[in-house]
């Protein structure tokens, strides 16, 4: 934890590791003691959500669903219930490109373990049959979740960091923090209020393969930005490589776009939508463009010569 000052209001930094990523919060305001307390409370919320969503922790609610909810419906924390509901709605909105039931495909491609591998077409088909919107049923009467087949496996990896950042930002607002910048693993960033200079926070999106070169700079004030990219976890075979974001409609890792980014009011939504945009590319960009007040996006596509073409309303910053 650090405090920095450039002559304006002091900036306090707090951080923790969660969801296999570094979460950092920079806050500014009059009283560093209050800021530190607010920042720590916000990080506690991130840790609470990690403990609830982590599929690799047998004690988490999502792991319990994956283990037991095909045999018997399980009651979950109402907040998790609402998140699952929202995730299903985002799945519908993106035509199935975003799918929280993608677990069996991640398993088949080895993205859940240490070794990635290329599955047979039969394995892909078997996994695909377990994915999609019909994999789970939510019952609002008693807050229960049922998985419709043995082998269904939920994965909140594409929405969890954004959801945790929204929850953390809500804590900061309750504490009266006038401005803060929060990120989880740099893939989702929330700009609360303005920076200490009174201007919107400005975030550079790194060019894939050239981390010190900005593809575009995006302004954030009470808004979130998420970036999804094929790099990171990769299966490499000869000249071919596959990233850890899978198109549930084909069962294969998406390969069309090198990077997708979405800015909108909610980090939960920007996180899910950027993953979906990486999968669905320009087709979804066109759909997003119909409601620019809700979300704006961009995709970067590598041409024949390897040069990146950046398209979408967010491309201009
Ligand atoms: P993100 O970095 O937010 O784009 O999320 C990528 C992670 O989401 C992957 O590592 C998987 O855990 C999960 N995932 C992969 N493909 C999908 C998909 N089509 N829909 C939802 N989650 C996915
Ligand atoms: Mg995401």
CSV table of C-alpha atoms and ligand atoms in Angstrom, one decimal:
chain,number,residue,atom,x,y,z
A,1,UNK,CA,0.0,0.0,0.0
A,2,UNK,CA,1.4,3.4,-1.0
A,3,UNK,CA,0.4,7.0,-1.0
A,4,UNK,CA,1.5,9.4,-3.7
A,5,UNK,CA,0.9,13.1,-4.2
A,6,UNK,CA,1.5,15.4,-7.1
A,7,UNK,CA,0.4,18.5,-5.1
A,8,UNK,CA,-3.3,17.8,-5.6
A,9,UNK,CA,-5.3,15.4,-3.4
A,10,UNK,CA,-3.1,12.5,-2.1
A,11,UNK,CA,-3.5,9.1,-4.0
A,12,UNK,CA,-3.6,5.9,-1.9
A,13,UNK,CA,-2.9,2.5,-3.5
A,14,UNK,CA,-4.1,-0.8,-2.2
A,15,UNK,CA,-3.8,-4.3,-3.9
A,16,UNK,CA,-4.3,-8.0,-3.4
A,17,UNK,CA,-4.0,-11.2,-5.5
A,18,UNK,CA,-7.3,-12.8,-6.4
A,19,UNK,CA,-8.8,-14.8,-9.3
A,20,UNK,CA,-5.3,-15.6,-10.5
A,21,UNK,CA,-4.7,-11.9,-11.1
A,22,UNK,CA,-3.5,-8.8,-9.3
A,23,UNK,CA,-6.3,-6.4,-8.2
A,24,UNK,CA,-5.2,-2.8,-7.6
A,25,UNK,CA,-7.2,0.2,-6.5
A,26,UNK,CA,-5.9,3.8,-6.6
A,27,UNK,CA,-8.1,6.2,-4.6
A,28,UNK,CA,-7.9,9.9,-4.0
A,29,UNK,CA,-9.6,12.2,-1.6
A,30,UNK,CA,-9.0,14.4,1.5
A,31,UNK,CA,-8.3,11.8,4.2
A,32,UNK,CA,-5.8,9.0,3.4
A,33,UNK,CA,-6.9,7.0,6.5
A,34,UNK,CA,-10.5,6.8,5.3
A,35,UNK,CA,-9.3,6.0,1.8
A,36,UNK,CA,-7.2,3.1,3.0
A,37,UNK,CA,-10.1,1.7,5.0
A,38,UNK,CA,-12.5,2.0,2.0
A,39,UNK,CA,-9.9,0.4,-0.3
A,40,UNK,CA,-9.4,-2.6,2.1
A,41,UNK,CA,-13.1,-3.0,2.4
A,42,UNK,CA,-13.4,-3.1,-1.4
A,43,UNK,CA,-10.7,-5.7,-1.6
A,44,UNK,CA,-12.5,-7.8,1.1
A,45,UNK,CA,-15.4,-7.8,-1.3
A,46,UNK,CA,-13.2,-9.0,-4.2
A,47,UNK,CA,-11.9,-11.9,-2.0
A,48,UNK,CA,-15.4,-12.8,-0.9
A,49,UNK,CA,-16.5,-13.1,-4.5
A,50,UNK,CA,-13.4,-15.1,-5.5
A,51,UNK,CA,-14.2,-17.6,-2.7
A,52,UNK,CA,-17.7,-17.9,-4.1
A,53,UNK,CA,-16.9,-18.3,-7.8
A,54,UNK,CA,-13.6,-20.2,-7.9
A,55,UNK,CA,-14.3,-23.5,-9.7
A,56,UNK,CA,-10.9,-24.8,-8.5
A,57,UNK,CA,-11.8,-24.4,-4.8
A,58,UNK,CA,-14.1,-27.4,-3.7
A,59,UNK,CA,-15.5,-25.1,-1.0
A,60,UNK,CA,-16.9,-22.5,-3.4
A,61,UNK,CA,-20.5,-22.2,-4.3
A,62,UNK,CA,-19.8,-22.6,-8.0
A,63,UNK,CA,-17.7,-25.7,-7.4
A,64,UNK,CA,-20.6,-27.1,-5.3
A,65,UNK,CA,-23.0,-26.5,-8.2
A,66,UNK,CA,-20.7,-28.2,-10.7
A,67,UNK,CA,-20.4,-31.2,-8.3
A,68,UNK,CA,-23.9,-31.6,-7.0
A,69,UNK,CA,-26.5,-29.6,-8.9
A,70,UNK,CA,-27.2,-32.1,-11.6
A,71,UNK,CA,-28.3,-34.6,-9.0
A,72,UNK,CA,-30.3,-32.1,-6.9
A,73,UNK,CA,-31.1,-28.4,-7.2
A,74,UNK,CA,-29.0,-26.3,-4.9
A,75,UNK,CA,-29.9,-23.1,-3.1
A,76,UNK,CA,-27.4,-20.3,-3.7
A,77,UNK,CA,-26.6,-16.9,-2.2
A,78,UNK,CA,-29.2,-14.5,-3.9
A,79,UNK,CA,-26.3,-12.4,-5.2
A,80,UNK,CA,-24.9,-15.4,-7.0
A,81,UNK,CA,-28.4,-16.2,-8.3
A,82,UNK,CA,-28.7,-12.7,-9.8
A,83,UNK,CA,-25.3,-13.0,-11.4
A,84,UNK,CA,-26.2,-16.3,-13.0
A,85,UNK,CA,-29.4,-14.7,-14.2
A,86,UNK,CA,-27.5,-11.8,-15.7
A,87,UNK,CA,-25.0,-14.2,-17.3
A,88,UNK,CA,-27.8,-16.1,-19.0
A,89,UNK,CA,-29.2,-12.8,-20.3
A,90,UNK,CA,-25.8,-11.8,-21.7
A,91,UNK,CA,-25.6,-15.2,-23.3
A,92,UNK,CA,-28.9,-14.6,-25.1
A,93,UNK,CA,-27.9,-11.1,-26.1
A,94,UNK,CA,-24.7,-12.3,-27.6
A,95,UNK,CA,-26.3,-15.2,-29.5
A,96,UNK,CA,-24.5,-17.7,-27.4
A,97,UNK,CA,-20.9,-16.3,-27.9
A,98,UNK,CA,-20.8,-15.7,-24.2
A,99,UNK,CA,-21.6,-18.9,-22.3
A,100,UNK,CA,-21.0,-19.6,-18.6
A,101,UNK,CA,-21.6,-23.3,-19.3
A,102,UNK,CA,-18.4,-23.5,-21.4
A,103,UNK,CA,-16.6,-25.6,-18.8
A,104,UNK,CA,-16.7,-29.0,-20.7
A,105,UNK,CA,-15.1,-27.3,-23.8
A,106,UNK,CA,-12.4,-25.7,-21.6
A,107,UNK,CA,-11.8,-29.2,-20.1
A,108,UNK,CA,-11.7,-30.9,-23.5
A,109,UNK,CA,-9.0,-28.4,-24.8
A,110,UNK,CA,-7.1,-28.7,-21.5
A,111,UNK,CA,-7.4,-25.1,-20.6
A,112,UNK,CA,-8.5,-26.1,-17.1
A,113,UNK,CA,-5.4,-28.1,-16.4
A,114,UNK,CA,-1.7,-27.6,-17.0
A,115,UNK,CA,-1.4,-29.1,-20.4
A,116,UNK,CA,-3.4,-27.8,-23.4
A,117,UNK,CA,-4.3,-30.4,-26.0
A,118,UNK,CA,-6.2,-30.7,-29.2
A,119,UNK,CA,-9.4,-32.8,-28.6
A,120,UNK,CA,-10.8,-35.2,-31.2
A,121,UNK,CA,-14.0,-34.0,-33.1
A,122,UNK,CA,-16.0,-36.6,-31.1
A,123,UNK,CA,-14.7,-35.1,-27.8
A,124,UNK,CA,-15.6,-31.6,-29.0
A,125,UNK,CA,-19.1,-32.7,-30.0
A,126,UNK,CA,-19.6,-34.4,-26.6
A,127,UNK,CA,-18.5,-31.3,-24.7
A,128,UNK,CA,-20.5,-29.0,-26.9
A,129,UNK,CA,-23.7,-30.9,-26.1
A,130,UNK,CA,-23.2,-30.0,-22.4
A,131,UNK,CA,-22.8,-26.3,-23.0
A,132,UNK,CA,-25.3,-23.5,-23.9
A,133,UNK,CA,-28.3,-21.8,-22.3
A,134,UNK,CA,-30.1,-25.0,-21.5
A,135,UNK,CA,-27.3,-26.3,-19.3
A,136,UNK,CA,-28.8,-24.8,-16.2
A,137,UNK,CA,-32.3,-23.9,-14.8
A,138,UNK,CA,-32.8,-21.1,-12.2
A,139,UNK,CA,-35.8,-21.1,-9.9
A,140,UNK,CA,-36.5,-17.7,-8.3
A,141,UNK,CA,-39.1,-19.2,-5.9
A,142,UNK,CA,-36.4,-20.7,-3.7
A,143,UNK,CA,-33.1,-19.3,-5.2
A,144,UNK,CA,-32.1,-22.7,-6.5
A,145,UNK,CA,-29.9,-23.7,-9.5
A,146,UNK,CA,-30.2,-27.0,-11.3
A,147,UNK,CA,-27.8,-28.4,-13.9
A,148,UNK,CA,-29.7,-30.2,-16.6
A,149,UNK,CA,-27.2,-33.0,-17.2
A,150,UNK,CA,-24.4,-34.8,-15.4
A,151,UNK,CA,-21.2,-33.3,-16.8
A,152,UNK,CA,-22.4,-29.7,-17.2
A,153,UNK,CA,-19.8,-27.4,-15.7
A,154,UNK,CA,-20.1,-23.6,-15.1
A,155,UNK,CA,-17.2,-21.3,-15.5
A,156,UNK,CA,-17.4,-17.6,-14.5
A,157,UNK,CA,-13.9,-16.8,-15.7
A,158,UNK,CA,-15.1,-14.3,-18.4
A,159,UNK,CA,-17.4,-12.3,-16.1
A,160,UNK,CA,-16.0,-12.8,-12.5
A,161,UNK,CA,-13.4,-10.1,-12.4
A,162,UNK,CA,-15.8,-7.5,-13.8
A,163,UNK,CA,-18.4,-8.5,-11.3
A,164,UNK,CA,-15.9,-8.3,-8.4
A,165,UNK,CA,-14.8,-4.8,-9.6
A,166,UNK,CA,-18.5,-3.6,-9.7
A,167,UNK,CA,-18.9,-4.8,-6.2
A,168,UNK,CA,-15.7,-3.2,-5.1
A,169,UNK,CA,-16.7,0.1,-6.7
A,170,UNK,CA,-20.0,0.0,-4.9
A,171,UNK,CA,-18.2,-0.3,-1.6
A,172,UNK,CA,-16.0,2.7,-2.5
A,173,UNK,CA,-19.1,4.8,-3.4
A,174,UNK,CA,-20.8,3.9,-0.1
A,175,UNK,CA,-17.7,5.1,1.7
A,176,UNK,CA,-17.9,8.4,-0.1
A,177,UNK,CA,-14.7,8.1,-2.2
A,178,UNK,CA,-14.8,10.9,-4.8
A,179,UNK,CA,-12.6,9.1,-7.4
A,180,UNK,CA,-10.8,5.8,-7.9
A,181,UNK,CA,-9.3,3.6,-10.5
A,182,UNK,CA,-9.7,-0.2,-10.0
A,183,UNK,CA,-8.5,-3.1,-12.2
A,184,UNK,CA,-8.4,-6.8,-12.0
A,185,UNK,CA,-5.4,-8.3,-13.9
A,186,UNK,CA,-5.5,-5.2,-16.2
A,187,UNK,CA,-8.1,-6.9,-18.3
A,188,UNK,CA,-11.0,-5.0,-16.7
A,189,UNK,CA,-10.7,-1.5,-15.4
A,190,UNK,CA,-13.3,0.7,-13.7
A,191,UNK,CA,-12.9,4.5,-13.5
A,192,UNK,CA,-15.0,5.9,-10.7
A,193,UNK,CA,-15.6,9.6,-10.8
A,194,UNK,CA,-12.6,11.4,-12.2
A,195,UNK,CA,-8.9,11.4,-11.6
A,196,UNK,CA,-7.4,13.9,-9.0
A,197,UNK,CA,-7.0,16.4,-11.8
A,198,UNK,CA,-10.8,16.5,-12.3
A,199,UNK,CA,-10.5,14.9,-15.7
A,200,UNK,CA,-11.8,11.4,-16.8
A,201,UNK,CA,-9.3,8.6,-16.2
A,202,UNK,CA,-7.4,7.7,-19.4
A,203,UNK,CA,-6.5,4.1,-20.1
A,204,UNK,CA,-4.2,2.8,-22.8
A,205,UNK,CA,-5.1,-0.5,-24.5
A,206,UNK,CA,-1.8,-2.3,-25.2
A,207,UNK,CA,-1.2,-3.6,-28.8
A,208,UNK,CA,-1.1,-7.5,-28.8
A,209,UNK,CA,2.5,-8.6,-28.9
A,210,UNK,CA,3.8,-5.1,-28.3
A,211,UNK,CA,2.8,-4.3,-24.7
A,212,UNK,CA,4.6,-0.9,-24.6
A,213,UNK,CA,2.6,0.4,-27.6
A,214,UNK,CA,-1.0,1.7,-27.1
A,215,UNK,CA,-3.6,0.6,-29.7
A,216,UNK,CA,-6.0,3.2,-28.4
A,217,UNK,CA,-6.6,5.4,-25.3
A,218,UNK,CA,-10.0,5.3,-23.7
A,219,UNK,CA,-11.5,7.8,-21.3
A,220,UNK,CA,-13.4,6.5,-18.3
A,221,UNK,CA,-15.6,8.4,-15.9
A,222,UNK,CA,-18.1,6.2,-14.0
A,223,UNK,CA,-17.5,3.6,-16.6
A,224,UNK,CA,-15.7,0.3,-17.2
A,225,UNK,CA,-13.4,-1.0,-19.9
A,226,UNK,CA,-12.6,-4.7,-20.6
A,227,UNK,CA,-10.1,-6.2,-23.0
A,228,UNK,CA,-10.1,-9.9,-24.1
A,229,UNK,CA,-7.3,-11.3,-26.2
A,230,UNK,CA,-6.3,-14.6,-27.7
A,231,UNK,CA,-2.8,-14.3,-26.2
A,232,UNK,CA,-2.2,-15.3,-22.6
A,233,UNK,CA,-3.0,-19.0,-22.2
A,234,UNK,CA,-2.3,-20.7,-25.6
A,235,UNK,CA,-2.2,-24.1,-27.2
A,236,UNK,CA,0.6,-24.0,-29.8
A,237,UNK,CA,1.1,-26.7,-32.5
A,238,UNK,CA,3.5,-25.9,-35.3
A,239,UNK,CA,2.4,-22.6,-36.9
A,240,UNK,CA,-1.1,-22.8,-35.3
A,241,UNK,CA,-2.1,-21.5,-32.0
A,242,UNK,CA,-5.4,-21.4,-30.1
A,243,UNK,CA,-6.4,-19.1,-27.2
A,244,UNK,CA,-8.4,-19.9,-24.1
A,245,UNK,CA,-11.6,-18.2,-25.3
A,246,UNK,CA,-13.8,-20.8,-27.0
A,247,UNK,CA,-16.6,-20.3,-29.5
A,248,UNK,CA,-19.3,-22.5,-27.9
A,249,UNK,CA,-21.1,-22.6,-31.2
A,250,UNK,CA,-18.3,-24.4,-33.0
A,251,UNK,CA,-16.5,-25.9,-30.0
A,252,UNK,CA,-13.1,-24.4,-31.1
A,253,UNK,CA,-11.0,-21.5,-29.7
A,254,UNK,CA,-11.9,-18.3,-31.4
A,255,UNK,CA,-9.2,-17.2,-33.9
A,256,UNK,CA,-10.7,-14.4,-35.9
A,257,UNK,CA,-9.8,-11.4,-33.7
A,258,UNK,CA,-6.5,-10.8,-31.9
A,259,UNK,CA,-8.2,-8.5,-29.4
A,260,UNK,CA,-11.6,-7.1,-28.4
A,261,UNK,CA,-12.5,-4.3,-26.1
A,262,UNK,CA,-15.8,-2.9,-24.7
A,263,UNK,CA,-16.6,0.2,-22.7
A,264,UNK,CA,-19.9,0.4,-20.8
A,265,UNK,CA,-21.3,1.5,-17.4
A,266,UNK,CA,-21.0,-1.9,-15.8
A,267,UNK,CA,-17.8,-3.9,-15.4
A,268,UNK,CA,-19.8,-7.1,-15.2
A,269,UNK,CA,-21.2,-6.4,-18.6
A,270,UNK,CA,-18.0,-5.1,-20.2
A,271,UNK,CA,-16.2,-8.2,-19.0
A,272,UNK,CA,-18.8,-10.6,-20.5
A,273,UNK,CA,-19.3,-8.5,-23.7
A,274,UNK,CA,-15.5,-8.2,-24.5
A,275,UNK,CA,-15.2,-12.0,-24.3
A,276,UNK,CA,-18.2,-12.4,-26.5
A,277,UNK,CA,-16.9,-9.8,-29.0
A,278,UNK,CA,-13.6,-11.7,-29.3
A,279,UNK,CA,-15.6,-14.7,-30.3
A,280,UNK,CA,-18.2,-13.1,-32.5
A,281,UNK,CA,-16.1,-10.2,-34.1
A,282,UNK,CA,-17.6,-7.7,-36.5
A,283,UNK,CA,-21.0,-9.3,-36.5
A,284,UNK,CA,-21.4,-8.4,-32.8
A,285,UNK,CA,-19.8,-5.0,-33.2
A,286,UNK,CA,-22.6,-4.2,-35.6
A,287,UNK,CA,-25.2,-5.3,-33.1
A,288,UNK,CA,-23.5,-3.2,-30.3
A,289,UNK,CA,-23.4,-0.2,-32.6
A,290,UNK,CA,-27.2,-0.1,-32.6
A,291,UNK,CA,-27.1,0.9,-28.9
A,292,UNK,CA,-24.0,3.1,-28.5
A,293,UNK,CA,-25.4,4.6,-25.2
A,294,UNK,CA,-25.1,1.1,-23.7
A,295,UNK,CA,-21.8,-0.2,-24.9
A,296,UNK,CA,-19.1,0.6,-27.4
A,297,UNK,CA,-16.5,-1.8,-28.7
A,298,UNK,CA,-13.6,-2.4,-31.0
A,299,UNK,CA,-11.9,-5.4,-32.5
A,300,UNK,CA,-8.3,-5.8,-33.7
A,301,UNK,CA,-7.9,-8.2,-36.6
A,302,UNK,CA,-4.6,-9.4,-38.1
A,303,UNK,CA,-4.5,-9.0,-41.9
A,304,UNK,CA,-2.6,-11.3,-44.3
A,305,UNK,CA,0.6,-9.2,-43.8
A,306,UNK,CA,0.2,-9.5,-40.0
A,307,UNK,CA,-0.6,-5.8,-39.6
A,308,UNK,CA,-3.5,-5.2,-37.2
A,309,UNK,CA,-6.7,-3.5,-38.4
A,310,UNK,CA,-8.7,-1.9,-35.6
A,311,UNK,CA,-12.4,-1.3,-36.2
A,312,UNK,CA,-15.3,-0.1,-34.1
A,313,UNK,CA,-16.5,3.1,-32.4
A,314,UNK,CA,-14.1,2.7,-29.5
A,315,UNK,CA,-11.1,2.7,-32.0
A,316,UNK,CA,-11.2,6.5,-31.9
A,317,UNK,CA,-10.8,6.5,-28.1
B,1,LIG,P1,-11.8,-13.1,-20.6
B,1,LIG,O1,-10.3,-13.0,-20.3
B,1,LIG,O2,-12.7,-12.2,-19.7
B,1,LIG,O3,-12.1,-12.9,-22.0
B,1,LIG,O4,-12.3,-14.6,-20.1
B,1,LIG,C1,-11.6,-15.7,-20.6
B,1,LIG,C2,-12.0,-16.9,-19.8
B,1,LIG,O5,-13.4,-17.1,-19.8
B,1,LIG,C3,-11.4,-18.2,-20.2
B,1,LIG,O6,-10.1,-18.4,-19.6
B,1,LIG,C4,-12.4,-19.2,-19.8
B,1,LIG,O7,-12.3,-19.5,-18.4
B,1,LIG,C5,-13.8,-18.5,-20.0
B,1,LIG,N1,-14.3,-18.6,-21.3
B,1,LIG,C6,-13.7,-19.1,-22.5
B,1,LIG,N2,-14.6,-19.0,-23.5
B,1,LIG,C7,-15.7,-18.5,-23.1
B,1,LIG,C8,-17.0,-18.1,-23.7
B,1,LIG,N3,-17.2,-18.3,-25.0
B,1,LIG,N4,-18.0,-17.6,-22.9
B,1,LIG,C9,-17.7,-17.4,-21.5
B,1,LIG,N5,-16.6,-17.8,-20.9
B,1,LIG,C10,-15.6,-18.2,-21.7
B,2,LIG,MG1,-14.4,-11.3,-20.0
